[in-house]
PDB file of C-alpha atoms in Angstrom:
ATOM      1  CA  LEU A   1     -88.304 -48.916  93.428  1.00 90.00           C
ATOM      2  CA  ASN A   2     -86.051 -51.835  92.541  1.00 95.00           C
ATOM      3  CA  SER A   3     -86.121 -51.019  88.820  1.00 96.00           C
ATOM      4  CA  SER A   4     -83.301 -51.019  86.327  1.00 97.00           C
ATOM      5  CA  GLY A   5     -82.476 -47.877  84.373  1.00 97.00           C
ATOM      6  CA  GLU A   6     -83.837 -49.862  81.428  1.00 96.00           C
ATOM      7  CA  VAL A   7     -87.303 -48.780  82.558  1.00 95.00           C
ATOM      8  CA  TRP A   8     -86.508 -45.437  80.859  1.00 96.00           C
ATOM      9  CA  HIS A   9     -85.527 -46.914  77.462  1.00 95.00           C
ATOM     10  CA  GLY A  10     -88.774 -45.866  75.773  1.00 94.00           C
ATOM     11  CA  VAL A  11     -88.148 -42.276  76.884  1.00 95.00           C
ATOM     12  CA  THR A  12     -84.429 -42.270  76.059  1.00 96.00           C
ATOM     13  CA  ASP A  13     -85.100 -43.862  72.652  1.00 97.00           C
ATOM     14  CA  HIS A  14     -87.479 -40.966  71.919  1.00 97.00           C
ATOM     15  CA  PHE A  15     -84.931 -38.283  72.858  1.00 96.00           C
ATOM     16  CA  LYS A  16     -81.558 -39.846  71.970  1.00 95.00           C
ATOM     17  CA  GLY A  17     -81.485 -38.329  68.485  1.00 95.00           C
ATOM     18  CA  ARG A  18     -81.497 -34.822  69.984  1.00 96.00           C
ATOM     19  CA  PHE A  19     -79.993 -35.299  73.447  1.00 96.00           C
ATOM     20  CA  THR A  20     -77.448 -37.406  75.266  1.00 96.00           C
ATOM     21  CA  CYS A  21     -79.421 -39.529  77.722  1.00 97.00           C
ATOM     22  CA  HIS A  22     -78.201 -41.320  80.830  1.00 97.00           C
ATOM     23  CA  ALA A  23     -80.523 -43.850  82.504  1.00 97.00           C
ATOM     24  CA  LEU A  24     -79.165 -44.877  85.877  1.00 97.00           C
ATOM     25  CA  THR A  25     -79.738 -48.043  87.875  1.00 97.00           C
ATOM     26  CA  LEU A  26     -79.284 -47.400  91.576  1.00 96.00           C
ATOM     27  CA  ALA A  27     -76.766 -49.520  93.455  1.00 97.00           C
ATOM     28  CA  GLY A  28     -78.508 -52.545  94.914  1.00 97.00           C
ATOM     29  CA  PHE A  29     -81.388 -52.531  92.416  1.00 98.00           C
ATOM     30  CA  ALA A  30     -82.040 -54.983  89.576  1.00 98.00           C
ATOM     31  CA  GLY A  31     -78.887 -57.007  90.231  1.00 97.00           C
ATOM     32  CA  GLU A  32     -76.489 -54.064  90.636  1.00 97.00           C
ATOM     33  CA  PRO A  33     -74.088 -54.526  93.565  1.00 98.00           C
ATOM     34  CA  PRO A  34     -75.344 -52.738  96.691  1.00 97.00           C
ATOM     35  CA  MET A  35     -73.638 -49.924  98.580  1.00 97.00           C
ATOM     36  CA  ALA A  36     -72.093 -50.850 101.928  1.00 97.00           C
ATOM     37  CA  ASN A  37     -74.401 -48.382 103.664  1.00 96.00           C
ATOM     38  CA  PRO A  38     -77.346 -47.579 101.396  1.00 97.00           C
ATOM     39  CA  SER A  39     -79.303 -44.382 102.029  1.00 97.00           C
ATOM     40  CA  LEU A  40     -81.050 -41.719 100.033  1.00 97.00           C
ATOM     41  CA  SER A  41     -78.255 -39.262 100.853  1.00 97.00           C
ATOM     42  CA  ALA A  42     -75.577 -41.763  99.720  1.00 98.00           C
ATOM     43  CA  VAL A  43     -77.448 -42.305  96.420  1.00 98.00           C
ATOM     44  CA  ARG A  44     -77.829 -38.520  96.019  1.00 98.00           C
ATOM     45  CA  ASP A  45     -74.080 -38.111  96.487  1.00 98.00           C
ATOM     46  CA  ALA A  46     -73.408 -40.897  93.970  1.00 97.00           C
ATOM     47  CA  VAL A  47     -75.597 -39.088  91.387  1.00 98.00           C
ATOM     48  CA  LEU A  48     -73.692 -35.856  92.017  1.00 98.00           C
ATOM     49  CA  ARG A  49     -70.372 -37.717  91.548  1.00 98.00           C
ATOM     50  CA  TYR A  50     -71.757 -39.197  88.313  1.00 98.00           C
ATOM     51  CA  ILE A  51     -72.573 -35.684  87.074  1.00 98.00           C
ATOM     52  CA  ASP A  52     -69.039 -34.538  87.902  1.00 98.00           C
ATOM     53  CA  GLU A  53     -67.251 -37.600  86.563  1.00 98.00           C
ATOM     54  CA  ASN A  54     -69.145 -37.446  83.264  1.00 98.00           C
ATOM     55  CA  HIS A  55     -68.692 -33.669  82.957  1.00 98.00           C
ATOM     56  CA  LEU A  56     -72.421 -33.136  82.564  1.00 98.00           C
ATOM     57  CA  ASP A  57     -73.356 -29.478  82.237  1.00 97.00           C
ATOM     58  CA  ARG A  58     -76.538 -28.823  84.247  1.00 98.00           C
ATOM     59  CA  PRO A  59     -78.344 -31.990  83.091  1.00 98.00           C
ATOM     60  CA  VAL A  60     -82.114 -32.304  83.157  1.00 97.00           C
ATOM     61  CA  ILE A  61     -82.914 -34.687  86.014  1.00 97.00           C
ATOM     62  CA  VAL A  62     -85.981 -36.910  85.584  1.00 97.00           C
ATOM     63  CA  GLY A  63     -87.146 -39.312  88.266  1.00 97.00           C
ATOM     64  CA  HIS A  64     -90.166 -41.383  89.154  1.00 96.00           C
ATOM     65  CA  SER A  65     -91.324 -42.005  92.745  1.00 95.00           C
ATOM     66  CA  LEU A  66     -88.124 -42.620  94.713  1.00 96.00           C
ATOM     67  CA  GLY A  67     -86.270 -41.157  91.718  1.00 97.00           C
ATOM     68  CA  ALA A  68     -88.393 -38.003  91.921  1.00 97.00           C
ATOM     69  CA  VAL A  69     -87.516 -37.540  95.583  1.00 98.00           C
ATOM     70  CA  LEU A  70     -83.899 -38.174  94.661  1.00 98.00           C
ATOM     71  CA  ALA A  71     -84.156 -35.511  91.935  1.00 98.00           C
ATOM     72  CA  TYR A  72     -85.467 -32.972  94.494  1.00 98.00           C
ATOM     73  CA  SER A  73     -82.610 -33.846  96.827  1.00 98.00           C
ATOM     74  CA  VAL A  74     -79.950 -33.555  94.119  1.00 98.00           C
ATOM     75  CA  ALA A  75     -81.315 -30.202  92.899  1.00 98.00           C
ATOM     76  CA  ALA A  76     -81.689 -28.789  96.427  1.00 98.00           C
ATOM     77  CA  THR A  77     -78.220 -29.943  97.494  1.00 98.00           C
ATOM     78  CA  ALA A  78     -76.345 -28.765  94.406  1.00 97.00           C
ATOM     79  CA  PRO A  79     -78.574 -26.209  92.632  1.00 97.00           C
ATOM     80  CA  ASP A  80     -75.653 -25.022  90.489  1.00 96.00           C
ATOM     81  CA  LYS A  81     -75.035 -28.514  89.050  1.00 97.00           C
ATOM     82  CA  VAL A  82     -78.446 -29.403  87.630  1.00 97.00           C
ATOM     83  CA  GLY A  83     -80.769 -28.118  84.991  1.00 97.00           C
ATOM     84  CA  PRO A  84     -84.549 -28.543  85.018  1.00 98.00           C
ATOM     85  CA  VAL A  85     -86.115 -31.267  87.140  1.00 98.00           C
ATOM     86  CA  VAL A  86     -89.044 -33.471  86.156  1.00 98.00           C
ATOM     87  CA  ALA A  87     -90.552 -35.288  89.134  1.00 97.00           C
ATOM     88  CA  ILE A  88     -93.104 -37.978  88.349  1.00 97.00           C
ATOM     89  CA  ASP A  89     -95.255 -39.408  91.151  1.00 95.00           C
ATOM     90  CA  GLY A  90     -92.910 -38.065  93.805  1.00 95.00           C
ATOM     91  CA  VAL A  91     -93.379 -35.360  96.388  1.00 96.00           C
ATOM     92  CA  PRO A  92     -91.011 -33.738  98.898  1.00 96.00           C
ATOM     93  CA  PHE A  93     -92.572 -35.667 101.815  1.00 97.00           C
ATOM     94  CA  LEU A  94     -94.630 -38.730 100.937  1.00 96.00           C
ATOM     95  CA  PRO A  95     -96.582 -39.123 104.226  1.00 97.00           C
ATOM     96  CA  ALA A  96     -97.951 -35.589 103.789  1.00 96.00           C
ATOM     97  CA  LEU A  97    -100.104 -36.889 100.916  1.00 94.00           C
ATOM     98  CA  MET A  98    -102.178 -38.802 103.493  1.00 93.00           C
ATOM     99  CA  ASN A  99    -101.871 -36.258 106.280  1.00 96.00           C
ATOM    100  CA  PRO A 100    -100.704 -32.701 105.487  1.00 95.00           C
ATOM    101  CA  ALA A 101     -99.807 -32.254 109.177  1.00 96.00           C
ATOM    102  CA  ALA A 102     -97.481 -35.278 109.149  1.00 97.00           C
ATOM    103  CA  THR A 103     -93.927 -34.905 110.362  1.00 97.00           C
ATOM    104  CA  VAL A 104     -91.027 -37.307 110.355  1.00 97.00           C
ATOM    105  CA  GLU A 105     -91.581 -37.884 114.065  1.00 97.00           C
ATOM    106  CA  SER A 106     -95.312 -38.468 113.715  1.00 97.00           C
ATOM    107  CA  VAL A 107     -94.793 -41.198 111.123  1.00 96.00           C
ATOM    108  CA  ARG A 108     -91.836 -42.818 112.892  1.00 95.00           C
ATOM    109  CA  PRO A 109     -93.944 -45.512 114.694  1.00 95.00           C
ATOM    110  CA  GLN A 110     -95.510 -46.687 111.419  1.00 94.00           C
ATOM    111  CA  VAL A 111     -92.155 -46.570 109.642  1.00 92.00           C
ATOM    112  CA  ASP A 112     -90.470 -48.566 112.405  1.00 92.00           C
ATOM    113  CA  ALA A 113     -93.231 -51.197 112.201  1.00 93.00           C
ATOM    114  CA  MET A 114     -92.838 -51.307 108.399  1.00 91.00           C
ATOM    115  CA  ARG A 115     -89.047 -51.608 108.756  1.00 89.00           C
ATOM    116  CA  LYS A 116     -89.439 -54.572 111.131  1.00 90.00           C
ATOM    117  CA  ALA A 117     -91.907 -56.302 108.791  1.00 89.00           C
ATOM    118  CA  LEU A 118     -89.678 -55.757 105.756  1.00 86.00           C
ATOM    119  CA  GLU A 119     -86.525 -56.908 107.547  1.00 85.00           C
ATOM    120  CA  ASN A 120     -88.246 -60.090 108.733  1.00 87.00           C
ATOM    121  CA  ALA A 121     -89.833 -60.913 105.373  1.00 89.00           C
ATOM    122  CA  SER A 122     -88.605 -64.149 103.831  1.00 91.00           C
ATOM    123  CA  ALA A 123     -87.788 -64.427 100.151  1.00 90.00           C
ATOM    124  CA  ASP A 124     -91.153 -66.167  99.646  1.00 94.00           C
ATOM    125  CA  VAL A 125     -93.018 -63.318 101.359  1.00 92.00           C
ATOM    126  CA  ARG A 126     -91.146 -60.714  99.295  1.00 90.00           C
ATOM    127  CA  GLU A 127     -91.998 -62.622  96.106  1.00 92.00           C
ATOM    128  CA  ARG A 128     -95.692 -62.776  97.055  1.00 93.00           C
ATOM    129  CA  GLN A 129     -95.636 -59.047  97.822  1.00 92.00           C
ATOM    130  CA  PHE A 130     -94.251 -58.335  94.370  1.00 93.00           C
ATOM    131  CA  ASP A 131     -96.833 -60.644  92.780  1.00 93.00           C
ATOM    132  CA  LEU A 132     -99.621 -58.712  94.520  1.00 93.00           C
ATOM    133  CA  SER A 133     -98.297 -55.156  94.165  1.00 93.00           C
ATOM    134  CA  LEU A 134     -96.731 -54.982  90.719  1.00 94.00           C
ATOM    135  CA  PRO A 135     -99.896 -55.741  88.704  1.00 94.00           C
ATOM    136  CA  SER A 136    -101.603 -52.863  90.510  1.00 94.00           C
ATOM    137  CA  LEU A 137     -98.874 -50.480  89.318  1.00 92.00           C
ATOM    138  CA  MET A 138     -98.813 -51.372  85.610  1.00 92.00           C
ATOM    139  CA  SER A 139    -101.238 -52.862  83.120  1.00 93.00           C
ATOM    140  CA  ASP A 140     -98.961 -54.669  80.651  1.00 95.00           C
ATOM    141  CA  PRO A 141     -98.250 -58.230  81.871  1.00 95.00           C
ATOM    142  CA  GLY A 142     -94.906 -58.147  80.049  1.00 95.00           C
ATOM    143  CA  HIS A 143     -93.880 -55.051  82.007  1.00 95.00           C
ATOM    144  CA  VAL A 144     -95.024 -56.703  85.234  1.00 95.00           C
ATOM    145  CA  ALA A 145     -92.801 -59.704  84.487  1.00 96.00           C
ATOM    146  CA  ILE A 146     -89.791 -57.478  83.830  1.00 96.00           C
ATOM    147  CA  ALA A 147     -90.378 -55.404  86.976  1.00 96.00           C
ATOM    148  CA  ARG A 148     -90.775 -58.637  88.991  1.00 95.00           C
ATOM    149  CA  LYS A 149     -87.449 -59.914  87.659  1.00 97.00           C
ATOM    150  CA  TRP A 150     -85.730 -56.644  88.650  1.00 97.00           C
ATOM    151  CA  ALA A 151     -87.382 -56.652  92.100  1.00 95.00           C
ATOM    152  CA  LEU A 152     -86.300 -60.229  92.801  1.00 95.00           C
ATOM    153  CA  ALA A 153     -82.736 -59.367  91.723  1.00 96.00           C
ATOM    154  CA  SER A 154     -82.648 -56.305  94.027  1.00 96.00           C
ATOM    155  CA  ASP A 155     -80.867 -56.330  97.357  1.00 95.00           C
ATOM    156  CA  PRO A 156     -83.567 -56.520 100.069  1.00 95.00           C
ATOM    157  CA  ARG A 157     -81.493 -54.462 102.535  1.00 94.00           C
ATOM    158  CA  THR A 158     -81.085 -51.643  99.999  1.00 96.00           C
ATOM    159  CA  SER A 159     -84.722 -51.742  98.984  1.00 95.00           C
ATOM    160  CA  ASN A 160     -85.886 -51.714 102.596  1.00 94.00           C
ATOM    161  CA  GLN A 161     -83.565 -48.873 103.612  1.00 95.00           C
ATOM    162  CA  LEU A 162     -84.516 -46.672 100.691  1.00 96.00           C
ATOM    163  CA  THR A 163     -88.200 -47.374 101.364  1.00 94.00           C
ATOM    164  CA  MET A 164     -87.676 -46.211 104.953  1.00 95.00           C
ATOM    165  CA  ASP A 165     -85.742 -43.148 103.745  1.00 96.00           C
ATOM    166  CA  LEU A 166     -88.566 -42.351 101.342  1.00 95.00           C
ATOM    167  CA  MET A 167     -91.027 -42.393 104.235  1.00 95.00           C
ATOM    168  CA  THR A 168     -88.819 -40.321 106.590  1.00 96.00           C
ATOM    169  CA  THR A 169     -87.244 -37.776 104.269  1.00 96.00           C
ATOM    170  CA  ASP A 170     -88.950 -34.407 104.465  1.00 97.00           C
ATOM    171  CA  LEU A 171     -87.599 -32.107 101.782  1.00 98.00           C
ATOM    172  CA  ARG A 172     -90.341 -29.483 102.115  1.00 96.00           C
ATOM    173  CA  GLY A 173     -87.912 -27.071 103.749  1.00 96.00           C
ATOM    174  CA  GLU A 174     -85.195 -27.751 101.186  1.00 96.00           C
ATOM    175  CA  VAL A 175     -87.028 -27.521  97.858  1.00 95.00           C
ATOM    176  CA  GLY A 176     -86.896 -23.727  98.093  1.00 95.00           C
ATOM    177  CA  ARG A 177     -83.172 -23.993  97.318  1.00 97.00           C
ATOM    178  CA  ILE A 178     -83.920 -25.468  93.874  1.00 97.00           C
ATOM    179  CA  GLN A 179     -83.021 -22.751  91.374  1.00 96.00           C
ATOM    180  CA  THR A 180     -84.151 -24.388  88.187  1.00 96.00           C
ATOM    181  CA  PRO A 181     -87.583 -25.061  86.679  1.00 97.00           C
ATOM    182  CA  LEU A 182     -89.299 -28.026  88.282  1.00 97.00           C
ATOM    183  CA  LEU A 183     -92.199 -29.938  86.754  1.00 97.00           C
ATOM    184  CA  LEU A 184     -94.182 -32.212  89.078  1.00 96.00           C
ATOM    185  CA  ILE A 185     -96.333 -34.759  87.300  1.00 96.00           C
TER     186      ILE A 185
END
């Protein structure tokens, strides 16, 4: 969340001698201009347009966390346009990790409370949240500093909306439409 496509440079550097690699930065993240109405479905549609506009033939889609959920959504929506999917740290419905019986409606009160807290967070509060959370997600202080820079440059409205979408998107009924190999890590 909030990262630049540069986060994938180590991976793309490894594969670029054998494959054409595209590392995307989502609109509104890491200083990229935001969409007028950000949503997971709008980002999914933008990825599908990118595939078409760049004449990509069934590309391998790799995503982490929000990107993994996005990869499921892209592959389920347009199974004929994508090749294999690699989903890292992302599942079709995140709240089900804590409660397998969870539904979008059952998590709605918590999500609404989270939305309100995020929308009302000042820049100082957001910065403190990044300072507390990012070191728990990565061990290299240099990587933490880069991720912090990207997070601070991200559009709070976009970040908040996509966080809410991540918590309220249930793709469990849609992943069956994926027609390509899928690796969940």
